[in-house]
Structures are given as structure tokens and as C-alpha cells.
Amino acid sequence: MFAKMSLPSKLSAVFLLGLILCALFAPWVAPYSYETQDTLRTLAVPDGTHWMGTDRLGRDVFSRMIYGAQISLFIGVFTTLVALVIGTIYGAVSGYVGGRTDNVMMRIVDVVFALPDLLMIILIMVVLGRGLWGIFLALTVVSWVTVARLVRGEVLRIKEFAYIEAARAIGASHTRIVFHEIMPNILGVLIVTLTFRIPVAILAESTLSFIGLGIAPPVSSWGTLANDGWTAIKFYPHLILFPSLAIFLTILSFNFLGEGLRDWLDPRKTH
Amino acid sequence: MWMYFFKRLMHGIPVLLTVATLTFGIMHMVPGGPFDTEKKLPPEIIANIEAKYHLDKPVWQQYLLYMKQILQGDMGPSYKYIGRDVSDIILEAFPVSLTLGLCAVLITIGLGVPAGVISAARRNSWVDHSCIFAATLGISLPSFVLGALLILLFSHQWHLLPPALWEGPKHVLMPAFALGAGFAGYIARLTRSTVIEVLGADYIRTARAKGLSETTVLIKHALSNSITPIVSVMGPLTAGLVTGSFVIEFIFSVPGMGNFFITAVTNRDYPLIMGVTLVYAVLIVLANIFVDLIYMKLDPRVSLTGQRT
């Protein structure tokens, strides 16, 4: 599988793997803790001791970036996973049962869909307050609907196939048909969706944190680091460049990886 | 056509009602009020303030009052900008955001469509590959990163453009580009794939067989037949521009609705939050109707009942 992917997809996979390992083993990878202050060298430019310089409190930016990766990746991966599970179950039930139930269930989805994601997230966060769990919940609430729509469409398509009828004819239960006959057929689509939705979540979190409505201190993500750098952009541009670069490269890598996976899973496309 | 328009408009009303009710509900679930201050106010003053903003009435009365006001186009006074009505603030900020949004759309289409067509015409060449690569870069680059980068280069490094505020054509360039560039990536890819599909059609072979130049075939035959899918994403694009404007207006200190919305959220200025949210909802509902109408005009296969064949 890996050998068949394009060069950008391969590089992306390697980059993301490295990033995840760095985030997981942050205390061992980071040269300093995320709050250690080097009070003699505040706002230092990058050099041998501080690879990405220091911020206004003299904290090592490189170390803070690695701890920030924990938060950014956690939000990206886990909100998407939770949304995927909820959306898949919801969409599968809606599509499989059909009729009135489907109608009512999709109306609810339409309501969540009516407003743009970021607007909804901000409104929900007004209630829940800033912070890791607020953003986690808000992101989940808006992202499961996309998955639900997609899965419903797939289920509607697949349930008409002859082999489903055959399964029904030999007396398979509904649960069996959904989980053993239909699900394996949409697994590929789900994996690709997961890869494409993670960067969307990462982008949403970093954008919110950047405008000061996301993660609250002392926890910091790449978005809050970029916000810190934003206030000093004129004289200390390195403070915003590194977090921005990290966000950009991560989103780019997920997109390349998603494309690679999609091409690989798409039987019509030969490489 | 007009019947269809009104029918669609009627469909939009429940959506707007739901949005209004939801925002009202959300704002009333919020812990802490806009008048919570560090110092304890005397109870009489609190009672006065609450009476002024109808906060002393039961929730259902507040809800009915709120709905009545909205229908009259009155969104109540702002809690934080004392003496100003939400409607006034929105009326003042809306044209700014609209200008920014329209300029961004121009950039999106002006960059995206040509790039997509060229890419499709030179399929699998280095031009095509670099266009796709640039499009993926554009999609992956968060608008605030692009905005910050533009400010860093064009304002702080080369002193060519003003880094903030909204005082003339020069102030529009960077925010519009930062807002539109990402969507241009989507449009470019979409245009590329539809044009490639269309180029395989029989009538293109006919056009070529007639001896038409490749440019004529591309522009007149291929592009004009690829326009429908591009139009269909204009609805989601509007929604994207709305949320994109939050960040862009924040970065470039543009006095538009997005900026007011962010400030309102930080200030817990509920009437302003609700007002701006409603305007956005109306905007998106209208944009979707508009897109469907154009869609119908362009594609005769889309029937008046809204059923796509």
C-alpha cells in the first residue's frame, strides 16, 4: 500500500508519524519543560540553545511547540474519531431504516448544517466557556453531521445491492446486515473521511485559539502560540512563523495523505 | 421562476426561526451576565438595568418580545456599546464586510477558474502538476497564517501596503487576497476536474473536427459547459467567506461584522451576538436560493420543482 502512494503522500506519512511520536514522548523530546523560564534571555532569536528562540517570558519556543502539538493533534484526532463514530451510527440507522425516521433524523442534521461550522462552534463555546473540553465538545457537535450525511448516502446506495437482499433472504438480522455486510463496504470511505476531517478540526481549533476564543492558558496549542506571536509580529516574527509553519505543514500532510489513501482505495484509478 | 423563488423563500423561514430560537436559547443558558462587574452593584440599580433590558420578565415573555422585535427589524440595544442599537452597528459594519467578501470572491474566481482551465488543457504536464500543487498549498494554508505572512512581507518588510484598518482601496488588497486565496484552490481543482470531464465529450471532438482553435474549444465549449458545478459551490463558499471574515477582519482590524462578532463574544454582548448570527443566517439562506436560481438558469435539466435530474 505504502509503495503505491505518490511521493508527497509518502513524505506526509513520515512527517505525521514523526510528529505524533514527538507529541507522545514530549517530555523526552523537548529540551525544556513548557514553562521553564530563561529570564536572562527573553524574546531571543533562534540559536544553538533555543532552536526556535524564546518568547517574552523567556520560555523555549521549540519545547512549547512540542507540547502544543499534543493539544493540537489531540483535538484534531479525537474530535474527528468521536464525530466519526456518532455520525456513522446515526447515518447508518437513518439510511437503513429509511422512511419517516430517516426524514426526521435528516431534518435535525439540516438544522445543524444551516449555520457555518465556525459560527456554530463559537456560539456553543460561548455557553461552554473557553478551554480544551469546550472546544472538544463544540467541534464534535458540528462535525458529526458531515459524516452522518455521507454514511447515510452510502448506506442508501449499498442497501439496494443484490447481496444485501441475499443476506436478508438467508435470515440475517438487521444488526448483522448493517455491521457485517454494509459497514465493510464503506470502511474505505470512512478512513479517507477521517484523514480529511482531522485537518479541518486542527484548522478550526487553531483559528479559534488564534482569535482568542479557543484554548485558554496555561494550556497552549499551536493556535495560542501563533496568537502570542501575533502581538509581537513586527519585531519578533519568529514567534509567529514557527507555529504557523507547524499548522500549515500538518494540515498539508493530512491532505496529501488523504489524497494518497483515496487514490489507493479508488478502484477506478490506476497508478 | 418567481413561484419557485417564493417557495424557496418560504422554506428558508423555518431555518431562520430555528436559528433565532437556538441563539436565544444558547444566550440564556450562558453562565454569568453582561452586567456582572467586579464591584457589587446596589440591588436597585441591578433592578433598573434588568427592567430596562427586560431581563426581569419570565423567559418565555423575553422570547416573544425578542421575536416581535426581530420581525420589526429591531434587534434591541447593544449591551456594551451604550446608546447604540444592534441594527445600527450591523448597518454600519455590513457594507464593509460585503465589500471585502465580494473582492475575495473576485480573487477566488479570478485565480481559481483560469488555473483550473489551464491545468485541464495541459493535463499531466508540469504546468498541471504545479497548479494542483499550488491549489493543495492554498487549501492547506490557514487564512490567518497567510494574512500574517502578507503583513510581515508587504507591510513590515517592504512597506508597500498598510497592515490594518479600512480607509481605501489599498486597505482592501491584502485582506481580500488572504480571504480568497484558499477558496481559489478549491475552485481550481473543481474547474480542472469538470473541464477534463467535459473535454472527453463528443461535441468537443466535433468542435475540434470543425477546425476551431484550441482556445475557442476551451473557452466557448468546455468552460461554458463546466460552469454549473462551479456555481453550485458558491453557496458553501458564501458560508466559508462568512467564517473566514472573522479571522481576516480580526487580523487586519477591519471594522466589519466578523470583527464585531468576535468582540461581542468576548464582551458577552448577547443582543449583538444574536443580531450578527441572524444576519449571517439570512445571508446564507439567500445565497443558497440565489445559487439554485442561477443553477436553474444555466442547466435546463434542473426542473422548477427543485428536483435535479
Coordinates of C-alpha atoms in Angstrom, one line a residue:
Chain A
M1 CA 0.0 0.0 0.0
F2 CA 2.7 2.4 1.1
A3 CA 4.8 1.7 -2.0
K4 CA 1.9 2.7 -4.3
M5 CA 1.4 6.2 -2.9
S6 CA 2.9 9.3 -4.5
L7 CA 6.0 11.0 -3.1
P8 CA 4.1 13.8 -1.3
S9 CA 1.8 11.3 0.3
K10 CA 4.8 9.2 1.5
L11 CA 6.6 12.2 2.8
S12 CA 3.5 13.3 4.6
A13 CA 3.0 9.9 6.2
V14 CA 6.6 10.1 7.5
F15 CA 6.2 13.6 8.8
L16 CA 3.0 12.9 10.6
L17 CA 4.4 9.8 12.2
G18 CA 7.3 11.7 13.4
L19 CA 5.1 14.5 14.7
I20 CA 2.8 12.0 16.6
L21 CA 5.8 10.4 18.2
C22 CA 7.2 13.8 19.2
A23 CA 3.8 14.7 20.8
L24 CA 3.5 11.3 22.6
F25 CA 7.0 11.5 24.0
A26 CA 7.1 15.2 24.5
P27 CA 8.8 15.2 28.0
W28 CA 11.7 13.2 26.5
V29 CA 11.9 15.1 23.2
A30 CA 11.5 18.6 24.4
P31 CA 14.8 20.1 25.7
Y32 CA 13.0 22.2 28.3
S33 CA 9.6 22.0 30.1
Y34 CA 6.9 24.2 28.5
E35 CA 7.0 26.6 31.4
T36 CA 10.8 26.8 32.3
Q37 CA 11.8 30.5 32.0
D38 CA 15.2 31.6 30.9
T39 CA 14.8 35.1 32.4
L40 CA 18.1 36.3 31.1
R41 CA 17.2 35.6 27.5
T42 CA 13.6 36.7 26.8
L43 CA 12.5 37.2 23.2
A44 CA 15.7 35.6 22.0
V45 CA 16.1 34.8 18.3
P46 CA 16.7 31.2 17.3
D47 CA 20.2 29.8 18.1
G48 CA 22.0 26.7 19.4
T49 CA 20.5 26.7 22.9
H50 CA 17.0 27.7 21.9
W51 CA 16.3 26.3 18.4
M52 CA 13.3 28.4 17.8
G53 CA 14.1 31.2 20.2
T54 CA 12.3 32.2 23.3
D55 CA 9.0 34.1 24.0
R56 CA 8.5 37.2 26.1
L57 CA 8.7 35.2 29.3
G58 CA 11.9 33.5 28.2
R59 CA 10.2 30.2 27.6
D60 CA 11.7 27.9 25.0
V61 CA 9.5 28.1 21.8
F62 CA 10.7 24.7 20.5
S63 CA 9.6 22.9 23.7
R64 CA 6.3 24.8 23.7
M65 CA 5.7 23.8 20.1
I66 CA 6.2 20.1 21.0
Y67 CA 3.7 20.4 23.9
G68 CA 1.4 22.4 21.7
A69 CA 1.5 19.6 19.2
Q70 CA 0.0 17.3 21.9
I71 CA -3.0 19.6 22.2
S72 CA -3.5 20.4 18.5
L73 CA -3.2 16.7 17.5
F74 CA -5.3 15.5 20.4
I75 CA -8.1 17.9 19.4
G76 CA -7.8 17.0 15.7
V77 CA -7.7 13.3 16.0
F78 CA -10.1 12.7 18.9
T79 CA -12.9 15.1 17.9
T80 CA -12.8 13.5 14.5
L81 CA -12.8 10.0 15.8
V82 CA -15.8 10.7 18.1
A83 CA -17.6 12.5 15.4
L84 CA -16.9 9.6 13.0
V85 CA -18.4 7.1 15.4
I86 CA -21.5 9.2 16.2
G87 CA -22.0 10.2 12.6
T88 CA -21.6 6.6 11.3
I89 CA -24.1 5.1 13.7
Y90 CA -26.6 8.0 13.1
G91 CA -26.2 7.9 9.3
A92 CA -26.4 4.2 9.1
V93 CA -29.6 4.0 11.2
S94 CA -31.1 6.8 9.2
G95 CA -30.3 5.4 5.9
Y96 CA -31.0 1.8 6.7
V97 CA -34.4 2.3 8.5
G98 CA -35.4 4.9 5.9
G99 CA -38.9 6.4 5.6
R100 CA -40.2 8.7 8.3
T101 CA -37.4 8.1 10.7
D102 CA -34.9 9.0 8.0
N103 CA -36.9 12.2 7.3
V104 CA -36.9 13.3 10.9
M105 CA -33.3 12.4 11.5
M106 CA -32.1 14.3 8.5
R107 CA -34.2 17.4 9.4
I108 CA -32.1 17.5 12.6
V109 CA -28.9 17.3 10.6
D110 CA -30.2 20.1 8.3
V111 CA -30.6 22.4 11.3
V112 CA -27.0 21.8 12.4
F113 CA -25.9 22.3 8.8
A114 CA -27.8 25.6 8.4
L115 CA -25.1 27.7 10.1
P116 CA -21.4 27.6 9.1
D117 CA -19.2 25.4 11.3
L118 CA -17.1 28.1 12.9
L119 CA -20.1 30.2 13.8
M120 CA -21.8 27.3 15.5
I121 CA -18.6 26.4 17.3
I122 CA -18.2 29.9 18.6
L123 CA -21.8 30.0 19.8
I124 CA -21.5 26.7 21.6
M125 CA -18.3 27.8 23.2
V126 CA -20.0 31.0 24.5
V127 CA -22.1 28.6 26.6
L128 CA -19.4 26.1 27.5
G129 CA -16.6 28.5 28.0
R130 CA -13.1 28.6 26.6
G131 CA -10.8 25.6 27.1
L132 CA -9.9 22.1 25.9
W133 CA -13.2 20.4 26.7
G134 CA -15.4 23.2 25.5
I135 CA -13.7 23.2 22.1
F136 CA -13.7 19.4 22.1
L137 CA -17.5 19.3 22.5
A138 CA -18.2 22.2 20.2
L139 CA -16.1 20.6 17.4
T140 CA -17.8 17.2 17.8
V141 CA -21.3 18.8 17.8
V142 CA -20.7 20.3 14.4
S143 CA -18.6 17.7 12.7
W144 CA -20.6 14.5 13.2
V145 CA -23.3 15.8 10.7
T146 CA -21.0 15.7 7.7
V147 CA -20.2 12.1 8.5
A148 CA -23.8 11.3 9.1
R149 CA -24.8 12.6 5.7
L150 CA -22.0 10.8 3.9
V151 CA -22.7 7.4 5.6
R152 CA -26.5 7.7 5.0
G153 CA -25.9 8.3 1.3
E154 CA -23.6 5.3 1.2
V155 CA -25.9 3.0 3.1
L156 CA -28.9 4.1 0.9
R157 CA -26.8 3.1 -2.1
I158 CA -25.5 -0.2 -0.8
K159 CA -28.6 -1.5 0.8
E160 CA -30.2 -1.9 -2.7
F161 CA -27.4 -4.2 -3.8
A162 CA -28.4 -7.8 -4.6
Y163 CA -26.0 -9.3 -2.0
I164 CA -27.8 -7.4 0.8
E165 CA -31.1 -9.0 -0.4
A166 CA -29.3 -12.3 -0.4
A167 CA -28.2 -11.8 3.2
R168 CA -31.8 -10.9 4.1
A169 CA -33.0 -13.9 2.4
I170 CA -30.9 -16.3 4.4
G171 CA -32.3 -14.6 7.5
A172 CA -29.5 -12.3 8.6
S173 CA -30.6 -9.8 11.4
H174 CA -30.6 -6.1 10.7
T175 CA -27.6 -5.6 13.0
R176 CA -25.7 -8.3 11.1
I177 CA -26.6 -6.7 7.8
V178 CA -25.5 -3.3 8.9
F179 CA -22.3 -4.3 10.6
H180 CA -21.2 -7.3 8.6
E181 CA -22.5 -6.6 5.1
I182 CA -22.7 -2.8 4.7
M183 CA -20.0 -1.4 7.0
P184 CA -17.0 -3.2 5.4
N185 CA -18.0 -1.6 2.2
I186 CA -17.9 1.9 3.5
L187 CA -14.8 1.4 5.6
G188 CA -12.6 2.8 2.9
V189 CA -14.7 5.9 2.5
L190 CA -14.6 6.4 6.3
I191 CA -10.8 6.1 6.5
V192 CA -10.4 8.7 3.8
T193 CA -13.0 10.9 5.5
L194 CA -11.1 10.6 8.8
T195 CA -7.9 11.7 7.1
F196 CA -9.6 14.7 5.5
R197 CA -11.6 15.7 8.6
I198 CA -8.6 15.8 11.0
P199 CA -7.0 18.8 9.3
V200 CA -10.4 20.6 9.3
A201 CA -10.6 20.1 13.1
I202 CA -7.0 21.2 13.6
L203 CA -7.7 24.3 11.5
A204 CA -10.8 25.2 13.4
E205 CA -9.1 24.8 16.7
S206 CA -6.0 26.9 15.7
T207 CA -8.2 29.5 14.1
L208 CA -10.3 29.9 17.3
S209 CA -7.3 29.9 19.5
F210 CA -5.7 32.5 17.3
I211 CA -8.6 34.9 17.6
G212 CA -8.6 34.3 21.4
L213 CA -11.8 32.2 21.6
G214 CA -10.2 28.7 21.8
I215 CA -7.8 27.0 24.2
A216 CA -7.3 29.0 27.4
P217 CA -4.0 29.4 29.1
P218 CA -2.0 27.8 30.7
V219 CA -2.6 25.0 28.2
S220 CA -1.4 26.1 24.8
S221 CA -1.9 24.8 21.3
W222 CA -0.2 25.9 18.1
G223 CA -3.1 28.4 17.7
T224 CA -2.4 30.1 21.0
L225 CA 1.3 30.1 20.3
A226 CA 0.6 31.8 16.9
N227 CA -1.6 34.3 18.8
D228 CA 1.2 35.0 21.2
G229 CA 3.5 35.6 18.3
W230 CA 0.9 37.8 16.5
T231 CA 1.2 40.5 19.1
A232 CA 4.9 40.8 18.5
I233 CA 4.9 40.2 14.8
K234 CA 6.7 43.4 13.9
F235 CA 9.9 42.9 15.8
Y236 CA 9.9 39.2 16.6
P237 CA 8.4 37.5 13.6
H238 CA 10.0 34.1 14.6
L239 CA 7.4 33.8 17.3
I240 CA 4.5 33.5 14.8
L241 CA 6.4 31.8 12.0
F242 CA 7.2 28.6 13.7
P243 CA 3.6 27.8 15.0
S244 CA 2.2 28.9 11.7
L245 CA 4.6 26.6 9.8
A246 CA 3.7 23.7 12.0
I247 CA -0.1 24.2 11.5
F248 CA 0.4 24.6 7.7
L249 CA 2.7 21.5 7.3
T250 CA 0.4 19.4 9.4
I251 CA -2.7 20.3 7.5
L252 CA -0.9 19.9 4.2
S253 CA 0.4 16.5 5.2
F254 CA -3.0 15.2 6.2
N255 CA -4.4 16.5 2.9
F256 CA -1.7 14.8 0.9
L257 CA -2.1 11.6 2.9
G258 CA -5.9 11.7 2.4
E259 CA -5.4 12.1 -1.4
G260 CA -2.9 9.2 -1.4
L261 CA -5.4 7.0 0.5
R262 CA -8.3 8.0 -1.7
D263 CA -6.4 7.2 -4.9
W264 CA -5.3 3.9 -3.4
L265 CA -8.8 2.9 -2.3
D266 CA -10.4 4.1 -5.5
P267 CA -10.6 1.0 -7.8
R268 CA -11.2 3.2 -10.9
K269 CA -8.0 5.0 -10.6
T270 CA -4.8 3.2 -11.6
H271 CA -1.4 4.5 -10.7
Chain B
M1 CA -39.5 31.1 -11.7
W2 CA -40.9 33.6 -9.3
M3 CA -43.2 30.9 -7.8
Y4 CA -40.1 28.8 -7.2
F5 CA -38.3 31.8 -5.7
F6 CA -41.1 32.4 -3.2
K7 CA -41.4 28.7 -2.4
R8 CA -37.7 28.6 -1.6
L9 CA -38.0 31.7 0.5
M10 CA -40.8 30.1 2.5
H11 CA -38.5 27.1 3.1
G12 CA -35.9 29.4 4.5
I13 CA -38.3 30.7 7.2
P14 CA -38.3 27.6 9.4
V15 CA -34.5 27.6 9.2
L16 CA -34.3 31.2 10.3
L17 CA -36.8 30.6 13.1
T18 CA -34.8 27.7 14.4
V19 CA -31.6 29.7 14.3
A20 CA -33.3 32.6 16.1
T21 CA -34.7 30.3 18.8
L22 CA -31.4 28.4 19.2
T23 CA -29.3 31.5 19.6
F24 CA -31.9 32.9 22.1
G25 CA -31.7 29.6 24.0
I26 CA -27.9 29.5 23.9
M27 CA -27.6 33.0 25.1
H28 CA -29.9 32.3 28.1
M29 CA -28.0 29.2 29.1
V30 CA -24.8 31.1 29.4
P31 CA -23.4 31.4 32.9
G32 CA -22.7 35.0 34.0
G33 CA -24.4 38.1 32.6
P34 CA -23.1 41.1 30.8
F35 CA -23.7 43.3 33.8
D36 CA -21.6 41.2 36.2
T37 CA -19.0 43.6 37.5
E38 CA -16.2 43.3 40.0
K39 CA -17.9 45.6 42.4
K40 CA -21.3 44.6 43.7
L41 CA -23.9 47.0 42.4
P42 CA -26.8 48.1 44.7
P43 CA -29.9 45.9 44.1
E44 CA -31.9 48.9 43.0
I45 CA -29.5 49.6 40.1
I46 CA -29.5 46.0 39.1
A47 CA -33.3 46.0 39.1
N48 CA -33.3 49.1 37.0
I49 CA -30.9 47.7 34.4
E50 CA -32.8 44.5 34.3
A51 CA -36.1 46.3 33.8
K52 CA -34.5 48.4 31.0
Y53 CA -33.4 45.3 29.1
H54 CA -36.5 43.3 30.0
L55 CA -34.3 40.8 31.9
D56 CA -36.7 40.8 34.9
K57 CA -39.5 39.2 32.9
P58 CA -40.0 35.4 32.6
V59 CA -38.0 33.8 29.8
W60 CA -41.0 33.0 27.6
Q61 CA -42.0 36.6 27.6
Q62 CA -38.5 37.7 26.8
Y63 CA -38.6 35.2 23.9
L64 CA -41.8 36.5 22.5
L65 CA -40.7 40.1 22.9
Y66 CA -37.4 39.2 21.1
M67 CA -39.2 37.6 18.2
K68 CA -41.6 40.5 17.9
Q69 CA -38.7 42.9 17.8
I70 CA -36.8 40.9 15.2
L71 CA -39.8 40.9 12.9
Q72 CA -39.9 44.6 13.1
G73 CA -36.2 44.8 12.2
D74 CA -35.3 46.0 15.7
M75 CA -32.6 43.9 17.4
G76 CA -32.5 45.9 20.6
P77 CA -29.8 47.9 22.2
S78 CA -26.2 46.7 22.4
Y79 CA -25.2 45.8 26.0
K80 CA -21.6 47.1 25.6
Y81 CA -21.8 49.9 23.1
I82 CA -24.0 52.1 25.3
G83 CA -26.6 54.1 23.4
R84 CA -26.2 52.2 20.1
D85 CA -28.7 49.8 18.6
V86 CA -27.5 46.5 17.3
S87 CA -29.2 47.3 14.0
D88 CA -27.2 50.5 13.6
I89 CA -23.9 48.7 14.3
I90 CA -24.8 46.0 11.8
L91 CA -25.9 48.5 9.2
E92 CA -22.6 50.2 9.6
A93 CA -20.5 47.1 9.5
F94 CA -22.3 45.1 6.8
P95 CA -21.2 47.2 3.8
V96 CA -17.6 46.8 4.9
S97 CA -17.9 43.0 5.1
L98 CA -19.8 42.9 1.9
T99 CA -17.1 44.8 0.0
L100 CA -14.4 42.5 1.5
G101 CA -16.4 39.4 0.7
L102 CA -17.1 40.4 -2.9
C103 CA -13.4 41.3 -3.5
A104 CA -12.5 37.9 -2.1
V105 CA -15.0 36.2 -4.5
L106 CA -13.4 38.1 -7.4
I107 CA -10.0 36.8 -6.3
T108 CA -11.2 33.3 -5.8
I109 CA -12.8 33.1 -9.2
G110 CA -10.1 35.2 -11.0
L111 CA -7.4 32.9 -9.7
G112 CA -9.2 29.6 -9.5
V113 CA -11.0 29.3 -12.8
P114 CA -8.1 30.2 -15.1
A115 CA -5.8 27.9 -13.1
G116 CA -8.2 25.1 -13.4
V117 CA -8.8 25.5 -17.1
I118 CA -5.0 25.8 -17.9
S119 CA -4.4 22.7 -15.7
A120 CA -7.1 20.7 -17.6
A121 CA -5.8 21.9 -21.0
R122 CA -2.3 20.8 -20.2
R123 CA -3.2 17.7 -18.4
N124 CA -0.3 15.8 -16.7
S125 CA 2.2 18.4 -17.8
W126 CA 4.4 20.2 -15.4
V127 CA 2.0 23.2 -15.6
D128 CA -0.8 20.9 -14.4
H129 CA 1.2 19.4 -11.6
S130 CA 2.4 22.8 -10.3
C131 CA -1.2 24.1 -10.5
I132 CA -2.5 21.1 -8.5
F133 CA 0.4 21.5 -6.0
A134 CA -0.3 25.2 -5.6
A135 CA -4.0 24.5 -5.1
T136 CA -3.3 22.0 -2.4
L137 CA -0.9 24.5 -0.7
G138 CA -3.7 27.1 -0.9
I139 CA -6.2 24.8 0.7
S140 CA -3.9 23.8 3.5
L141 CA -2.7 27.3 4.3
P142 CA -4.9 28.7 7.1
S143 CA -6.1 32.2 6.3
F144 CA -4.6 33.7 9.4
V145 CA -1.2 32.3 8.5
L146 CA -1.5 33.8 5.0
G147 CA -2.7 37.1 6.5
A148 CA 0.2 37.2 9.0
L149 CA 2.7 36.4 6.2
L150 CA 1.3 39.1 4.0
I151 CA 1.5 41.7 6.7
L152 CA 5.0 40.6 7.6
L153 CA 6.2 40.9 4.0
F154 CA 4.2 43.7 2.4
S155 CA 3.8 45.9 5.4
H156 CA 6.7 45.4 7.8
Q157 CA 9.4 44.3 5.3
W158 CA 8.7 46.2 2.1
H159 CA 6.3 48.9 3.4
L160 CA 4.1 48.6 0.3
L161 CA 0.6 48.1 1.9
P162 CA -1.0 49.2 5.1
P163 CA -1.2 46.4 7.7
A164 CA -4.6 47.3 9.1
L165 CA -7.7 49.4 9.0
W166 CA -10.2 50.2 6.2
E167 CA -9.6 53.5 4.6
G168 CA -9.3 53.0 0.9
P169 CA -8.6 50.6 -2.0
K170 CA -5.1 49.9 -0.7
H171 CA -6.5 48.6 2.5
V172 CA -8.7 46.0 0.7
L173 CA -6.0 44.2 -1.2
M174 CA -4.3 42.1 1.5
P175 CA -7.5 41.1 3.4
A176 CA -9.3 40.2 0.2
F177 CA -6.4 38.1 -1.0
A178 CA -5.9 36.3 2.3
L179 CA -9.6 35.5 2.4
G180 CA -10.0 34.4 -1.2
A181 CA -6.8 32.5 -1.9
G182 CA -7.7 29.4 0.0
F183 CA -11.0 29.0 -1.8
A184 CA -9.3 29.6 -5.1
G185 CA -7.6 26.3 -4.5
Y186 CA -10.9 24.5 -4.2
I187 CA -12.3 26.3 -7.3
A188 CA -9.1 25.4 -9.3
R189 CA -9.4 21.7 -8.5
L190 CA -13.1 21.6 -9.2
T191 CA -12.7 23.5 -12.5
R192 CA -9.9 21.2 -13.5
S193 CA -11.8 18.0 -12.9
T194 CA -15.1 19.2 -14.6
V195 CA -13.2 20.6 -17.6
I196 CA -11.3 17.4 -18.0
E197 CA -14.6 15.5 -17.9
V198 CA -16.2 17.8 -20.5
L199 CA -13.2 17.6 -22.8
G200 CA -13.9 13.9 -23.2
A201 CA -17.4 14.6 -24.6
D202 CA -18.3 14.1 -28.2
Y203 CA -19.2 17.7 -29.0
I204 CA -15.7 18.7 -28.1
R205 CA -14.4 16.3 -30.7
T206 CA -16.9 17.8 -33.2
A207 CA -15.7 21.3 -32.4
R208 CA -12.1 20.3 -32.9
A209 CA -13.0 18.5 -36.1
K210 CA -14.6 21.7 -37.4
G211 CA -11.1 23.2 -37.1
L212 CA -11.8 25.5 -34.2
S213 CA -8.8 26.8 -32.4
E214 CA -7.9 25.1 -29.1
T215 CA -8.6 28.3 -27.2
T216 CA -12.1 28.6 -28.7
V217 CA -12.8 25.0 -27.9
L218 CA -11.6 25.5 -24.3
I219 CA -13.3 28.8 -23.5
K220 CA -16.5 28.6 -25.6
H221 CA -17.3 24.9 -25.4
A222 CA -15.5 23.4 -22.5
L223 CA -15.6 26.2 -19.9
S224 CA -19.2 27.3 -20.5
N225 CA -20.3 23.7 -20.0
S226 CA -18.3 23.3 -16.9
I227 CA -19.7 26.4 -15.2
T228 CA -22.6 24.7 -13.4
P229 CA -20.6 22.6 -10.9
I230 CA -18.6 25.8 -10.1
V231 CA -21.8 27.8 -9.5
S232 CA -23.1 25.1 -7.2
V233 CA -20.3 25.5 -4.7
M234 CA -20.9 29.3 -4.4
G235 CA -23.4 28.5 -1.6
P236 CA -20.9 26.8 0.6
L237 CA -18.4 29.4 -0.5
T238 CA -20.5 32.2 1.0
A239 CA -20.6 30.3 4.3
G240 CA -16.9 29.9 4.1
L241 CA -16.3 33.6 3.4
V242 CA -18.5 34.5 6.4
T243 CA -16.5 32.4 8.8
G244 CA -13.3 33.3 7.1
S245 CA -14.1 37.0 7.6
F246 CA -13.9 36.5 11.4
V247 CA -10.2 35.9 11.3
I248 CA -9.3 38.2 8.4
E249 CA -11.2 41.2 9.9
F250 CA -9.6 40.4 13.3
I251 CA -6.0 40.3 11.8
F252 CA -6.4 43.4 9.6
S253 CA -8.6 45.3 12.1
V254 CA -11.3 45.7 9.5
P255 CA -14.4 47.2 11.1
G256 CA -16.8 44.6 9.6
M257 CA -19.4 42.2 11.1
G258 CA -16.9 39.5 11.7
N259 CA -14.8 41.7 13.9
F260 CA -17.8 43.0 15.8
F261 CA -18.9 39.4 16.3
I262 CA -15.6 38.4 17.8
T263 CA -15.7 41.4 20.1
A264 CA -19.3 40.8 21.0
V265 CA -18.4 37.2 22.0
T266 CA -15.5 38.4 24.2
N267 CA -17.7 41.1 25.7
R268 CA -20.8 38.8 26.2
D269 CA -22.8 41.4 24.3
Y270 CA -25.7 39.0 23.7
P271 CA -28.0 41.2 21.5
L272 CA -25.1 41.9 19.2
I273 CA -24.1 38.2 19.1
M274 CA -27.7 37.2 18.3
G275 CA -28.1 40.0 15.7
V276 CA -25.0 39.2 13.8
T277 CA -25.8 35.4 13.9
L278 CA -29.2 36.1 12.4
V279 CA -27.9 38.3 9.7
Y280 CA -25.4 35.6 8.7
A281 CA -28.2 33.0 8.7
V282 CA -30.3 35.2 6.4
L283 CA -27.3 35.8 4.2
I284 CA -26.6 32.1 3.8
V285 CA -30.2 31.2 3.1
L286 CA -30.4 33.9 0.5
A287 CA -27.1 32.8 -1.1
N288 CA -28.3 29.3 -1.4
I289 CA -31.6 30.4 -3.0
F290 CA -29.6 32.6 -5.4
V291 CA -27.3 29.8 -6.3
D292 CA -30.2 27.5 -7.0
L293 CA -31.8 30.1 -9.3
I294 CA -28.6 30.6 -11.3
Y295 CA -28.2 26.8 -11.4
M296 CA -31.7 26.5 -12.9
K297 CA -31.0 29.2 -15.5
L298 CA -27.7 27.5 -16.5
D299 CA -28.9 23.9 -16.6
P300 CA -32.2 23.3 -18.3
R301 CA -32.2 19.8 -16.8
V302 CA -32.8 21.2 -13.3
S303 CA -36.6 21.5 -13.2
L304 CA -38.6 24.2 -11.5
T305 CA -39.7 22.0 -8.6
G306 CA -36.1 21.8 -7.5
Q307 CA -35.7 18.2 -8.4
R308 CA -32.4 17.6 -10.1
T309 CA -32.5 15.0 -12.8

